PDB file of C-alpha atoms in Angstrom:
ATOM      1  CA  MET A   1       0.000   0.000   0.000  1.00 55.00           C
ATOM      2  CA  THR A   2       1.056   3.606  -0.424  1.00 51.00           C
ATOM      3  CA  THR A   3       0.509   6.789   1.495  1.00 46.00           C
ATOM      4  CA  PRO A   4      -1.945   9.399   0.122  1.00 46.00           C
ATOM      5  CA  GLY A   5       1.131  11.267  -1.100  1.00 47.00           C
ATOM      6  CA  GLY A   6       2.203   8.292  -3.163  1.00 46.00           C
ATOM      7  CA  HIS A   7       5.090   7.179  -0.968  1.00 40.00           C
ATOM      8  CA  PRO A   8       5.643   3.450  -0.329  1.00 42.00           C
ATOM      9  CA  GLU A   9       4.262   2.221   2.969  1.00 56.00           C
ATOM     10  CA  VAL A  10       4.438  -1.264   4.410  1.00 64.00           C
ATOM     11  CA  LEU A  11       1.084  -1.870   6.042  1.00 88.00           C
ATOM     12  CA  GLY A  12      -0.210  -5.251   7.077  1.00 94.00           C
ATOM     13  CA  PRO A  13      -0.835  -7.705   9.921  1.00 96.00           C
ATOM     14  CA  ASP A  14       2.665  -7.048  11.275  1.00 95.00           C
ATOM     15  CA  THR A  15       1.952  -3.298  11.585  1.00 96.00           C
ATOM     16  CA  PRO A  16       0.838  -1.989  15.014  1.00 96.00           C
ATOM     17  CA  LEU A  17      -2.946  -1.687  14.848  1.00 96.00           C
ATOM     18  CA  ALA A  18      -3.027   1.950  15.985  1.00 96.00           C
ATOM     19  CA  ARG A  19      -0.878   2.808  12.969  1.00 96.00           C
ATOM     20  CA  VAL A  20      -3.161   0.749  10.687  1.00 97.00           C
ATOM     21  CA  LEU A  21      -6.174   2.730  11.912  1.00 97.00           C
ATOM     22  CA  ALA A  22      -4.521   6.132  11.450  1.00 97.00           C
ATOM     23  CA  PHE A  23      -3.117   5.302   8.020  1.00 96.00           C
ATOM     24  CA  CYS A  24      -6.369   3.833   6.678  1.00 97.00           C
ATOM     25  CA  GLU A  25      -8.520   6.665   8.022  1.00 97.00           C
ATOM     26  CA  THR A  26      -6.305   9.191   6.252  1.00 97.00           C
ATOM     27  CA  SER A  27      -6.287   7.112   3.046  1.00 96.00           C
ATOM     28  CA  GLY A  28     -10.059   6.661   3.103  1.00 97.00           C
ATOM     29  CA  HIS A  29     -10.510  10.412   3.428  1.00 97.00           C
ATOM     30  CA  ALA A  30      -8.039  11.225   0.649  1.00 96.00           C
ATOM     31  CA  GLY A  31      -9.477   8.792  -1.903  1.00 95.00           C
ATOM     32  CA  PRO A  32     -11.779   5.936  -0.844  1.00 95.00           C
ATOM     33  CA  ALA A  33     -11.851   4.128  -4.192  1.00 94.00           C
ATOM     34  CA  GLY A  34      -8.077   4.088  -4.547  1.00 94.00           C
ATOM     35  CA  ALA A  35      -7.553   3.144  -0.901  1.00 95.00           C
ATOM     36  CA  TRP A  36      -9.869   0.156  -1.250  1.00 95.00           C
ATOM     37  CA  GLN A  37      -8.066  -1.027  -4.378  1.00 93.00           C
ATOM     38  CA  GLU A  38      -4.721  -0.704  -2.617  1.00 94.00           C
ATOM     39  CA  LEU A  39      -5.928  -2.840   0.295  1.00 95.00           C
ATOM     40  CA  THR A  40      -7.483  -5.610  -1.792  1.00 93.00           C
ATOM     41  CA  ARG A  41      -4.582  -5.797  -4.227  1.00 92.00           C
ATOM     42  CA  ALA A  42      -2.094  -6.005  -1.376  1.00 94.00           C
ATOM     43  CA  TRP A  43      -3.998  -8.478   0.835  1.00 95.00           C
ATOM     44  CA  ASN A  44      -6.279 -11.344  -0.132  1.00 95.00           C
ATOM     45  CA  TRP A  45      -8.638 -11.027   2.832  1.00 95.00           C
ATOM     46  CA  ALA A  46     -10.802 -13.940   1.577  1.00 95.00           C
ATOM     47  CA  ALA A  47      -7.986 -16.509   1.875  1.00 94.00           C
ATOM     48  CA  PRO A  48      -9.180 -18.059   5.184  1.00 92.00           C
ATOM     49  CA  LEU A  49     -12.692 -18.721   3.809  1.00 92.00           C
ATOM     50  CA  THR A  50     -13.862 -21.920   2.107  1.00 89.00           C
ATOM     51  CA  THR A  51     -13.034 -21.697  -1.594  1.00 91.00           C
ATOM     52  CA  ALA A  52     -14.872 -23.524  -4.369  1.00 90.00           C
ATOM     53  CA  VAL A  53     -13.049 -24.840  -7.437  1.00 89.00           C
ATOM     54  CA  PRO A  54     -14.089 -23.216 -10.724  1.00 90.00           C
ATOM     55  CA  ARG A  55     -15.014 -25.412 -13.661  1.00 83.00           C
ATOM     56  CA  VAL A  56     -13.043 -24.032 -16.558  1.00 77.00           C
ATOM     57  CA  ASP A  57     -14.922 -25.923 -19.263  1.00 74.00           C
ATOM     58  CA  PHE A  58     -16.258 -23.530 -21.865  1.00 67.00           C
ATOM     59  CA  PRO A  59     -17.866 -21.274 -20.874  1.00 75.00           C
ATOM     60  CA  GLY A  60     -16.015 -20.784 -17.595  1.00 81.00           C
ATOM     61  CA  PRO A  61     -17.262 -18.647 -14.695  1.00 90.00           C
ATOM     62  CA  VAL A  62     -17.753 -14.979 -15.543  1.00 90.00           C
ATOM     63  CA  ALA A  63     -18.422 -11.797 -13.557  1.00 92.00           C
ATOM     64  CA  ARG A  64     -20.477  -9.123 -15.270  1.00 93.00           C
ATOM     65  CA  PRO A  65     -20.221  -5.575 -13.840  1.00 93.00           C
ATOM     66  CA  VAL A  66     -23.545  -4.229 -12.571  1.00 94.00           C
ATOM     67  CA  PRO A  67     -24.347  -1.173 -10.420  1.00 91.00           C
ATOM     68  CA  GLY A  68     -22.697  -1.616  -7.045  1.00 91.00           C
ATOM     69  CA  GLY A  69     -20.980  -4.900  -7.832  1.00 94.00           C
ATOM     70  CA  PHE A  70     -21.009  -7.886 -10.140  1.00 95.00           C
ATOM     71  CA  ALA A  71     -23.409 -10.521 -11.477  1.00 95.00           C
ATOM     72  CA  LEU A  72     -21.625 -13.853 -11.149  1.00 94.00           C
ATOM     73  CA  SER A  73     -22.425 -16.876 -13.297  1.00 92.00           C
ATOM     74  CA  GLY A  74     -20.715 -20.207 -13.799  1.00 90.00           C
ATOM     75  CA  GLN A  75     -20.083 -23.656 -12.458  1.00 89.00           C
ATOM     76  CA  TRP A  76     -17.939 -24.589  -9.450  1.00 89.00           C
ATOM     77  CA  ARG A  77     -17.195 -27.614  -7.305  1.00 86.00           C
ATOM     78  CA  LEU A  78     -17.115 -27.697  -3.534  1.00 83.00           C
ATOM     79  CA  SER A  79     -13.717 -29.024  -2.613  1.00 73.00           C
ATOM     80  CA  SER A  80     -14.312 -30.232   0.945  1.00 67.00           C
ATOM     81  CA  PRO A  81     -16.707 -32.774   2.451  1.00 59.00           C
ATOM     82  CA  ASP A  82     -16.765 -30.807   5.704  1.00 60.00           C
ATOM     83  CA  GLY A  83     -19.229 -28.112   4.667  1.00 62.00           C
ATOM     84  CA  THR A  84     -18.885 -24.585   3.404  1.00 70.00           C
ATOM     85  CA  GLY A  85     -19.177 -22.380   6.464  1.00 81.00           C
ATOM     86  CA  PRO A  86     -21.297 -19.217   6.282  1.00 87.00           C
ATOM     87  CA  TRP A  87     -19.276 -17.692   3.417  1.00 92.00           C
ATOM     88  CA  LEU A  88     -17.953 -19.165   0.195  1.00 92.00           C
ATOM     89  CA  VAL A  89     -15.257 -17.839  -2.154  1.00 94.00           C
ATOM     90  CA  LEU A  90     -16.128 -18.249  -5.837  1.00 94.00           C
ATOM     91  CA  PRO A  91     -13.015 -17.770  -8.009  1.00 94.00           C
ATOM     92  CA  LEU A  92     -12.808 -17.030 -11.694  1.00 91.00           C
ATOM     93  CA  ALA A  93     -10.336 -18.977 -13.798  1.00 73.00           C
ATOM     94  CA  PRO A  94      -8.434 -17.949 -15.690  1.00 63.00           C
ATOM     95  CA  ALA A  95      -8.393 -14.312 -14.575  1.00 57.00           C
ATOM     96  CA  ARG A  96      -6.929 -11.419 -16.499  1.00 60.00           C
ATOM     97  CA  SER A  97      -3.950  -9.880 -14.804  1.00 62.00           C
ATOM     98  CA  GLY A  98      -4.962  -7.201 -12.337  1.00 66.00           C
ATOM     99  CA  ASP A  99      -8.692  -7.899 -12.486  1.00 77.00           C
ATOM    100  CA  PRO A 100     -10.574  -8.949  -9.344  1.00 82.00           C
ATOM    101  CA  ASP A 101     -11.037 -12.713  -9.458  1.00 91.00           C
ATOM    102  CA  LEU A 102     -12.323 -13.803  -6.047  1.00 94.00           C
ATOM    103  CA  PHE A 103     -16.010 -13.243  -5.252  1.00 96.00           C
ATOM    104  CA  VAL A 104     -17.374 -13.890  -1.755  1.00 96.00           C
ATOM    105  CA  ALA A 105     -21.020 -14.842  -1.302  1.00 93.00           C
ATOM    106  CA  PRO A 106     -23.069 -16.191   1.628  1.00 92.00           C
ATOM    107  CA  SER A 107     -23.383 -19.957   1.372  1.00 87.00           C
ATOM    108  CA  ARG A 108     -27.167 -19.598   1.263  1.00 85.00           C
ATOM    109  CA  VAL A 109     -26.853 -18.787  -2.460  1.00 82.00           C
ATOM    110  CA  LEU A 110     -26.057 -22.470  -3.074  1.00 80.00           C
ATOM    111  CA  PRO A 111     -28.736 -24.966  -4.005  1.00 70.00           C
ATOM    112  CA  GLY A 112     -29.964 -26.645  -0.827  1.00 57.00           C
ATOM    113  CA  ALA A 113     -28.697 -30.054  -1.912  1.00 45.00           C
ATOM    114  CA  VAL A 114     -25.047 -29.022  -1.704  1.00 49.00           C
ATOM    115  CA  ARG A 115     -25.015 -27.051   1.516  1.00 45.00           C
ATOM    116  CA  VAL A 116     -24.242 -30.178   3.538  1.00 43.00           C
ATOM    117  CA  LEU A 117     -21.612 -32.245   1.794  1.00 42.00           C
ATOM    118  CA  THR A 118     -21.146 -35.998   1.838  1.00 43.00           C
ATOM    119  CA  GLY A 119     -18.500 -38.224   0.318  1.00 44.00           C
ATOM    120  CA  GLU A 120     -14.936 -37.351  -0.576  1.00 48.00           C
ATOM    121  CA  ALA A 121     -15.682 -34.207  -2.576  1.00 53.00           C
ATOM    122  CA  GLY A 122     -18.568 -31.848  -3.004  1.00 61.00           C
ATOM    123  CA  PRO A 123     -20.760 -31.843  -6.093  1.00 72.00           C
ATOM    124  CA  ASP A 124     -20.713 -29.321  -8.873  1.00 81.00           C
ATOM    125  CA  PHE A 125     -23.155 -26.452  -8.710  1.00 85.00           C
ATOM    126  CA  ARG A 126     -24.163 -23.722 -11.130  1.00 87.00           C
ATOM    127  CA  LEU A 127     -25.086 -20.119 -10.335  1.00 90.00           C
ATOM    128  CA  GLU A 128     -26.709 -17.626 -12.688  1.00 90.00           C
ATOM    129  CA  ASP A 129     -26.392 -13.870 -12.185  1.00 92.00           C
ATOM    130  CA  VAL A 130     -25.782 -14.030  -8.437  1.00 93.00           C
ATOM    131  CA  TYR A 131     -25.212 -10.487  -7.213  1.00 94.00           C
ATOM    132  CA  VAL A 132     -21.915  -9.944  -5.376  1.00 95.00           C
ATOM    133  CA  PRO A 133     -21.356  -6.425  -3.962  1.00 95.00           C
ATOM    134  CA  ALA A 134     -18.055  -4.796  -4.928  1.00 94.00           C
ATOM    135  CA  GLY A 135     -17.007  -4.864  -1.276  1.00 95.00           C
ATOM    136  CA  PHE A 136     -17.016  -8.673  -1.355  1.00 96.00           C
ATOM    137  CA  VAL A 137     -14.494  -8.949  -4.182  1.00 95.00           C
ATOM    138  CA  THR A 138     -10.729  -9.313  -3.935  1.00 93.00           C
ATOM    139  CA  HIS A 139      -7.651 -10.598  -5.797  1.00 92.00           C
ATOM    140  CA  THR A 140      -5.825 -13.923  -5.823  1.00 90.00           C
ATOM    141  CA  ALA A 141      -2.590 -11.998  -6.373  1.00 89.00           C
ATOM    142  CA  GLY A 142      -2.809 -10.358  -2.945  1.00 91.00           C
ATOM    143  CA  THR A 143      -0.826 -11.811  -0.059  1.00 94.00           C
ATOM    144  CA  PRO A 144      -3.174 -14.238   1.762  1.00 95.00           C
ATOM    145  CA  LEU A 145      -4.374 -13.173   5.179  1.00 95.00           C
ATOM    146  CA  ARG A 146      -4.608 -15.787   7.915  1.00 93.00           C
ATOM    147  CA  ALA A 147      -7.628 -16.427  10.093  1.00 90.00           C
ATOM    148  CA  GLY A 148      -5.643 -14.915  12.974  1.00 91.00           C
ATOM    149  CA  ASP A 149      -5.233 -11.681  10.997  1.00 95.00           C
ATOM    150  CA  ALA A 150      -8.918 -10.827  11.446  1.00 94.00           C
ATOM    151  CA  VAL A 151      -8.267  -7.868  13.746  1.00 96.00           C
ATOM    152  CA  PHE A 152      -6.049  -6.329  11.053  1.00 97.00           C
ATOM    153  CA  LEU A 153      -8.915  -6.521   8.549  1.00 96.00           C
ATOM    154  CA  TRP A 154     -11.411  -5.133  11.068  1.00 96.00           C
ATOM    155  CA  THR A 155      -9.140  -2.200  11.847  1.00 97.00           C
ATOM    156  CA  ALA A 156      -8.190  -1.446   8.231  1.00 97.00           C
ATOM    157  CA  VAL A 157     -11.749  -1.537   6.887  1.00 97.00           C
ATOM    158  CA  THR A 158     -13.089   0.507   9.814  1.00 97.00           C
ATOM    159  CA  GLY A 159     -10.367   3.104   9.305  1.00 98.00           C
ATOM    160  CA  LEU A 160     -11.161   3.364   5.587  1.00 98.00           C
ATOM    161  CA  ALA A 161     -14.876   3.696   6.346  1.00 98.00           C
ATOM    162  CA  LEU A 162     -14.343   6.433   8.944  1.00 98.00           C
ATOM    163  CA  GLY A 163     -12.155   8.352   6.508  1.00 98.00           C
ATOM    164  CA  ALA A 164     -14.618   8.009   3.628  1.00 97.00           C
ATOM    165  CA  ALA A 165     -17.477   9.143   5.867  1.00 97.00           C
ATOM    166  CA  ARG A 166     -15.427  12.125   7.055  1.00 97.00           C
ATOM    167  CA  ARG A 167     -14.951  13.072   3.405  1.00 96.00           C
ATOM    168  CA  MET A 168     -18.754  13.088   3.041  1.00 96.00           C
ATOM    169  CA  THR A 169     -19.184  15.393   6.027  1.00 96.00           C
ATOM    170  CA  ASP A 170     -16.825  17.847   4.304  1.00 95.00           C
ATOM    171  CA  ALA A 171     -19.493  18.259   1.621  1.00 91.00           C
ATOM    172  CA  LEU A 172     -22.412  18.705   4.025  1.00 91.00           C
ATOM    173  CA  ALA A 173     -23.446  22.183   5.073  1.00 88.00           C
ATOM    174  CA  ALA A 174     -23.381  23.400   8.678  1.00 89.00           C
ATOM    175  CA  PRO A 175     -24.577  22.470  11.185  1.00 93.00           C
ATOM    176  CA  THR A 176     -25.099  18.893   9.891  1.00 93.00           C
ATOM    177  CA  GLY A 177     -21.625  18.357   8.454  1.00 93.00           C
ATOM    178  CA  PRO A 178     -19.648  19.545  11.482  1.00 95.00           C
ATOM    179  CA  GLU A 179     -21.964  17.675  13.889  1.00 96.00           C
ATOM    180  CA  LEU A 180     -21.505  14.382  12.055  1.00 96.00           C
ATOM    181  CA  ALA A 181     -17.785  15.016  11.684  1.00 96.00           C
ATOM    182  CA  ALA A 182     -17.596  15.371  15.464  1.00 97.00           C
ATOM    183  CA  VAL A 183     -19.310  11.990  15.911  1.00 97.00           C
ATOM    184  CA  LEU A 184     -16.776  10.357  13.565  1.00 97.00           C
ATOM    185  CA  HIS A 185     -13.938  12.129  15.372  1.00 97.00           C
ATOM    186  CA  ASP A 186     -15.109  10.707  18.690  1.00 97.00           C
ATOM    187  CA  GLU A 187     -15.341   7.191  17.251  1.00 97.00           C
ATOM    188  CA  ARG A 188     -11.856   7.505  15.831  1.00 97.00           C
ATOM    189  CA  LEU A 189     -10.443   8.746  19.141  1.00 97.00           C
ATOM    190  CA  ILE A 190     -12.070   5.895  21.083  1.00 97.00           C
ATOM    191  CA  LEU A 191     -10.710   3.306  18.655  1.00 97.00           C
ATOM    192  CA  ALA A 192      -7.278   4.910  18.790  1.00 97.00           C
ATOM    193  CA  ALA A 193      -7.382   4.816  22.594  1.00 96.00           C
ATOM    194  CA  VAL A 194      -8.283   1.105  22.560  1.00 96.00           C
ATOM    195  CA  LEU A 195      -5.340   0.365  20.250  1.00 96.00           C
ATOM    196  CA  HIS A 196      -2.840   2.876  21.671  1.00 94.00           C
ATOM    197  CA  GLY A 197       0.512   1.310  22.364  1.00 90.00           C
ATOM    198  CA  GLY A 198      -0.803  -2.090  21.384  1.00 90.00           C
ATOM    199  CA  PRO A 199       0.710  -4.773  19.187  1.00 95.00           C
ATOM    200  CA  SER A 200       0.094  -5.853  15.619  1.00 95.00           C
ATOM    201  CA  ALA A 201      -2.517  -8.435  14.659  1.00 94.00           C
ATOM    202  CA  ARG A 202       0.133 -11.151  14.410  1.00 94.00           C
ATOM    203  CA  GLN A 203       1.603 -10.318  17.792  1.00 94.00           C
ATOM    204  CA  GLY A 204      -1.860 -10.834  19.262  1.00 93.00           C
ATOM    205  CA  LEU A 205      -4.163  -8.619  21.295  1.00 91.00           C
ATOM    206  CA  PRO A 206      -5.019  -9.302  24.928  1.00 92.00           C
ATOM    207  CA  GLU A 207      -8.498 -10.785  25.206  1.00 92.00           C
ATOM    208  CA  ASP A 208     -10.008  -7.734  26.884  1.00 93.00           C
ATOM    209  CA  VAL A 209      -8.569  -5.386  24.242  1.00 93.00           C
ATOM    210  CA  GLU A 210      -9.889  -7.592  21.461  1.00 93.00           C
ATOM    211  CA  ARG A 211     -13.372  -7.503  22.997  1.00 93.00           C
ATOM    212  CA  ARG A 212     -13.272  -3.720  23.237  1.00 94.00           C
ATOM    213  CA  LEU A 213     -12.032  -3.455  19.655  1.00 95.00           C
ATOM    214  CA  ALA A 214     -14.862  -5.685  18.425  1.00 94.00           C
ATOM    215  CA  ALA A 215     -17.424  -3.545  20.236  1.00 93.00           C
ATOM    216  CA  ARG A 216     -15.996  -0.304  18.849  1.00 94.00           C
ATOM    217  CA  VAL A 217     -15.828  -1.653  15.290  1.00 95.00           C
ATOM    218  CA  GLY A 218     -19.572  -2.210  15.461  1.00 93.00           C
ATOM    219  CA  GLN A 219     -20.183   1.270  16.867  1.00 94.00           C
ATOM    220  CA  ALA A 220     -17.995   2.912  14.254  1.00 96.00           C
ATOM    221  CA  GLY A 221     -19.793   1.055  11.459  1.00 94.00           C
ATOM    222  CA  SER A 222     -23.123   2.343  12.748  1.00 94.00           C
ATOM    223  CA  ALA A 223     -21.797   5.909  12.847  1.00 96.00           C
ATOM    224  CA  VAL A 224     -20.514   5.599   9.277  1.00 96.00           C
ATOM    225  CA  HIS A 225     -23.860   4.384   7.977  1.00 94.00           C
ATOM    226  CA  GLN A 226     -25.598   7.236   9.804  1.00 95.00           C
ATOM    227  CA  VAL A 227     -23.441   9.666   7.822  1.00 96.00           C
ATOM    228  CA  VAL A 228     -24.224   7.847   4.560  1.00 95.00           C
ATOM    229  CA  ALA A 229     -27.959   7.984   5.272  1.00 94.00           C
ATOM    230  CA  VAL A 230     -27.803  11.738   5.882  1.00 94.00           C
ATOM    231  CA  ALA A 231     -25.719  12.184   2.728  1.00 92.00           C
ATOM    232  CA  TYR A 232     -28.362  10.369   0.677  1.00 87.00           C
ATOM    233  CA  GLU A 233     -31.082  12.540   2.177  1.00 89.00           C
ATOM    234  CA  HIS A 234     -29.055  15.632   1.283  1.00 87.00           C
ATOM    235  CA  VAL A 235     -28.623  14.467  -2.298  1.00 84.00           C
ATOM    236  CA  LEU A 236     -32.316  13.673  -2.732  1.00 80.00           C
ATOM    237  CA  ALA A 237     -33.356  16.989  -1.206  1.00 80.00           C
ATOM    238  CA  ALA A 238     -31.126  18.857  -3.629  1.00 74.00           C
ATOM    239  CA  ASP A 239     -32.094  16.878  -6.732  1.00 65.00           C
ATOM    240  CA  ASP A 240     -34.535  13.990  -7.024  1.00 57.00           C
ATOM    241  CA  SER A 241     -32.257  12.174  -9.457  1.00 56.00           C
ATOM    242  CA  GLY A 242     -29.002  12.780  -7.585  1.00 54.00           C
ATOM    243  CA  VAL A 243     -27.176  12.756 -10.924  1.00 62.00           C
ATOM    244  CA  GLY A 244     -24.156  15.031 -10.930  1.00 66.00           C
ATOM    245  CA  HIS A 245     -24.230  15.808  -7.219  1.00 77.00           C
ATOM    246  CA  PRO A 246     -20.723  15.677  -5.690  1.00 83.00           C
ATOM    247  CA  LEU A 247     -21.909  13.452  -2.853  1.00 89.00           C
ATOM    248  CA  THR A 248     -23.323  10.908  -5.305  1.00 89.00           C
ATOM    249  CA  SER A 249     -19.950  10.222  -6.880  1.00 90.00           C
ATOM    250  CA  LEU A 250     -18.298  10.134  -3.454  1.00 91.00           C
ATOM    251  CA  ILE A 251     -20.792   7.573  -2.114  1.00 92.00           C
ATOM    252  CA  GLU A 252     -20.321   5.450  -5.213  1.00 92.00           C
ATOM    253  CA  ALA A 253     -16.530   5.590  -4.842  1.00 93.00           C
ATOM    254  CA  ALA A 254     -16.799   4.531  -1.208  1.00 95.00           C
ATOM    255  CA  SER A 255     -19.464   1.856  -1.736  1.00 95.00           C
ATOM    256  CA  PRO A 256     -17.140  -1.194  -1.525  1.00 96.00           C
ATOM    257  CA  ILE A 257     -15.855  -0.005   1.852  1.00 97.00           C
ATOM    258  CA  LEU A 258     -19.380   0.762   3.054  1.00 94.00           C
ATOM    259  CA  GLN A 259     -20.563  -2.667   1.908  1.00 93.00           C
ATOM    260  CA  GLN A 260     -17.842  -4.527   3.768  1.00 94.00           C
ATOM    261  CA  VAL A 261     -17.722  -2.537   6.996  1.00 94.00           C
ATOM    262  CA  ARG A 262     -21.151  -3.847   7.963  1.00 89.00           C
ATOM    263  CA  TYR A 263     -20.031  -7.485   7.729  1.00 91.00           C
ATOM    264  CA  VAL A 264     -16.291  -7.333   8.329  1.00 92.00           C
ATOM    265  CA  MET A 265     -16.419  -9.096  11.708  1.00 89.00           C
ATOM    266  CA  GLU A 266     -18.498 -11.940  10.339  1.00 89.00           C
ATOM    267  CA  LEU A 267     -16.377 -12.373   7.218  1.00 88.00           C
ATOM    268  CA  LEU A 268     -13.259 -13.005   9.295  1.00 86.00           C
ATOM    269  CA  PRO A 269     -14.370 -13.776  12.852  1.00 82.00           C
ATOM    270  CA  ARG A 270     -11.366 -13.900  15.177  1.00 70.00           C
ATOM    271  CA  ASP A 271     -12.867 -16.542  17.485  1.00 59.00           C
ATOM    272  CA  ASP A 272     -15.809 -17.014  19.865  1.00 46.00           C
ATOM    273  CA  ARG A 273     -14.487 -14.376  22.279  1.00 46.00           C
ATOM    274  CA  THR A 274     -15.627 -11.504  20.093  1.00 45.00           C
ATOM    275  CA  SER A 275     -19.199 -12.657  19.298  1.00 45.00           C
ATOM    276  CA  PRO A 276     -19.279 -11.141  15.787  1.00 43.00           C
ATOM    277  CA  ARG A 277     -22.587  -9.862  14.511  1.00 43.00           C
ATOM    278  CA  LYS A 278     -24.702 -12.239  12.465  1.00 45.00           C
ATOM    279  CA  ALA A 279     -25.828 -10.676   9.207  1.00 45.00           C
ATOM    280  CA  GLU A 280     -26.166 -11.472   5.546  1.00 47.00           C
ATOM    281  CA  PRO A 281     -25.692  -8.954   2.782  1.00 48.00           C
ATOM    282  CA  GLY A 282     -28.884  -7.661   1.262  1.00 43.00           C
ATOM    283  CA  ASP A 283     -29.366  -6.732  -2.359  1.00 40.00           C
ATOM    284  CA  ASP A 284     -28.950  -2.983  -1.860  1.00 39.00           C
ATOM    285  CA  ARG A 285     -26.648  -2.189  -4.771  1.00 35.00           C
ATOM    286  CA  ARG A 286     -25.684   1.215  -3.382  1.00 35.00           C
ATOM    287  CA  ILE A 287     -24.192   0.393   0.009  1.00 34.00           C
ATOM    288  CA  SER A 288     -25.675  -2.971   1.070  1.00 34.00           C
ATOM    289  CA  GLY A 289     -26.856  -1.386   4.232  1.00 33.00           C
TER     290      GLY A 289
END
């Protein structure tokens, strides 16, 4: 990943989490779309999840861009007889260099017959135009995260979301903009206090700190979505269509971050200590929330 000024920056599970939060919040404010691409190209956050095997017979799996994400179609095989877990990674193969090629969907999209697997390998299954939000897409080329790196992902995504939301408050008139910016500032300070002086994800957080981090990630996500809701109201009040409004393009640029921040703790749950929220992504193609 790089700094907003374009300078190289090593940022990952070995980075102290307080630094991850500060860096990602600044990056999310400077350019949410670019910051999200930097994160997903650097780190394959979907690596710990169950991954299906794509059938590459013609025609192979394809992902068609649609508003807010992709429509995924193709045939895959479940590779394990042990079940899928709540989330399933659906790869494309072969993928063009640099294109996103890993698509994460809730396992409920599968036909009921293959949710519980028997035998040595799972059966093939076919999906047609399954909607995958842009925030649930990543790259095989990224360095794989481990299951134990979950707190890094939580912190990075939350930082990006807080920064993107702060950018939205910049465009909101007083008193609404400054009031919401103050709420985000407080959330950021509380998170920073929880992580202050603490270790990296791979060094491991004390159990009590991890619990507090999990609680604050949820609170920060709620604050971010409050800002997005107000931003939408502002856009609609100014122009029923919203076309051409500066906030519209900003919300669209930030949509992958906004989509993931709601589910980030469930996507990579650290362990039972944190009691991650149970949720499934809806079909809201703007922010999935």
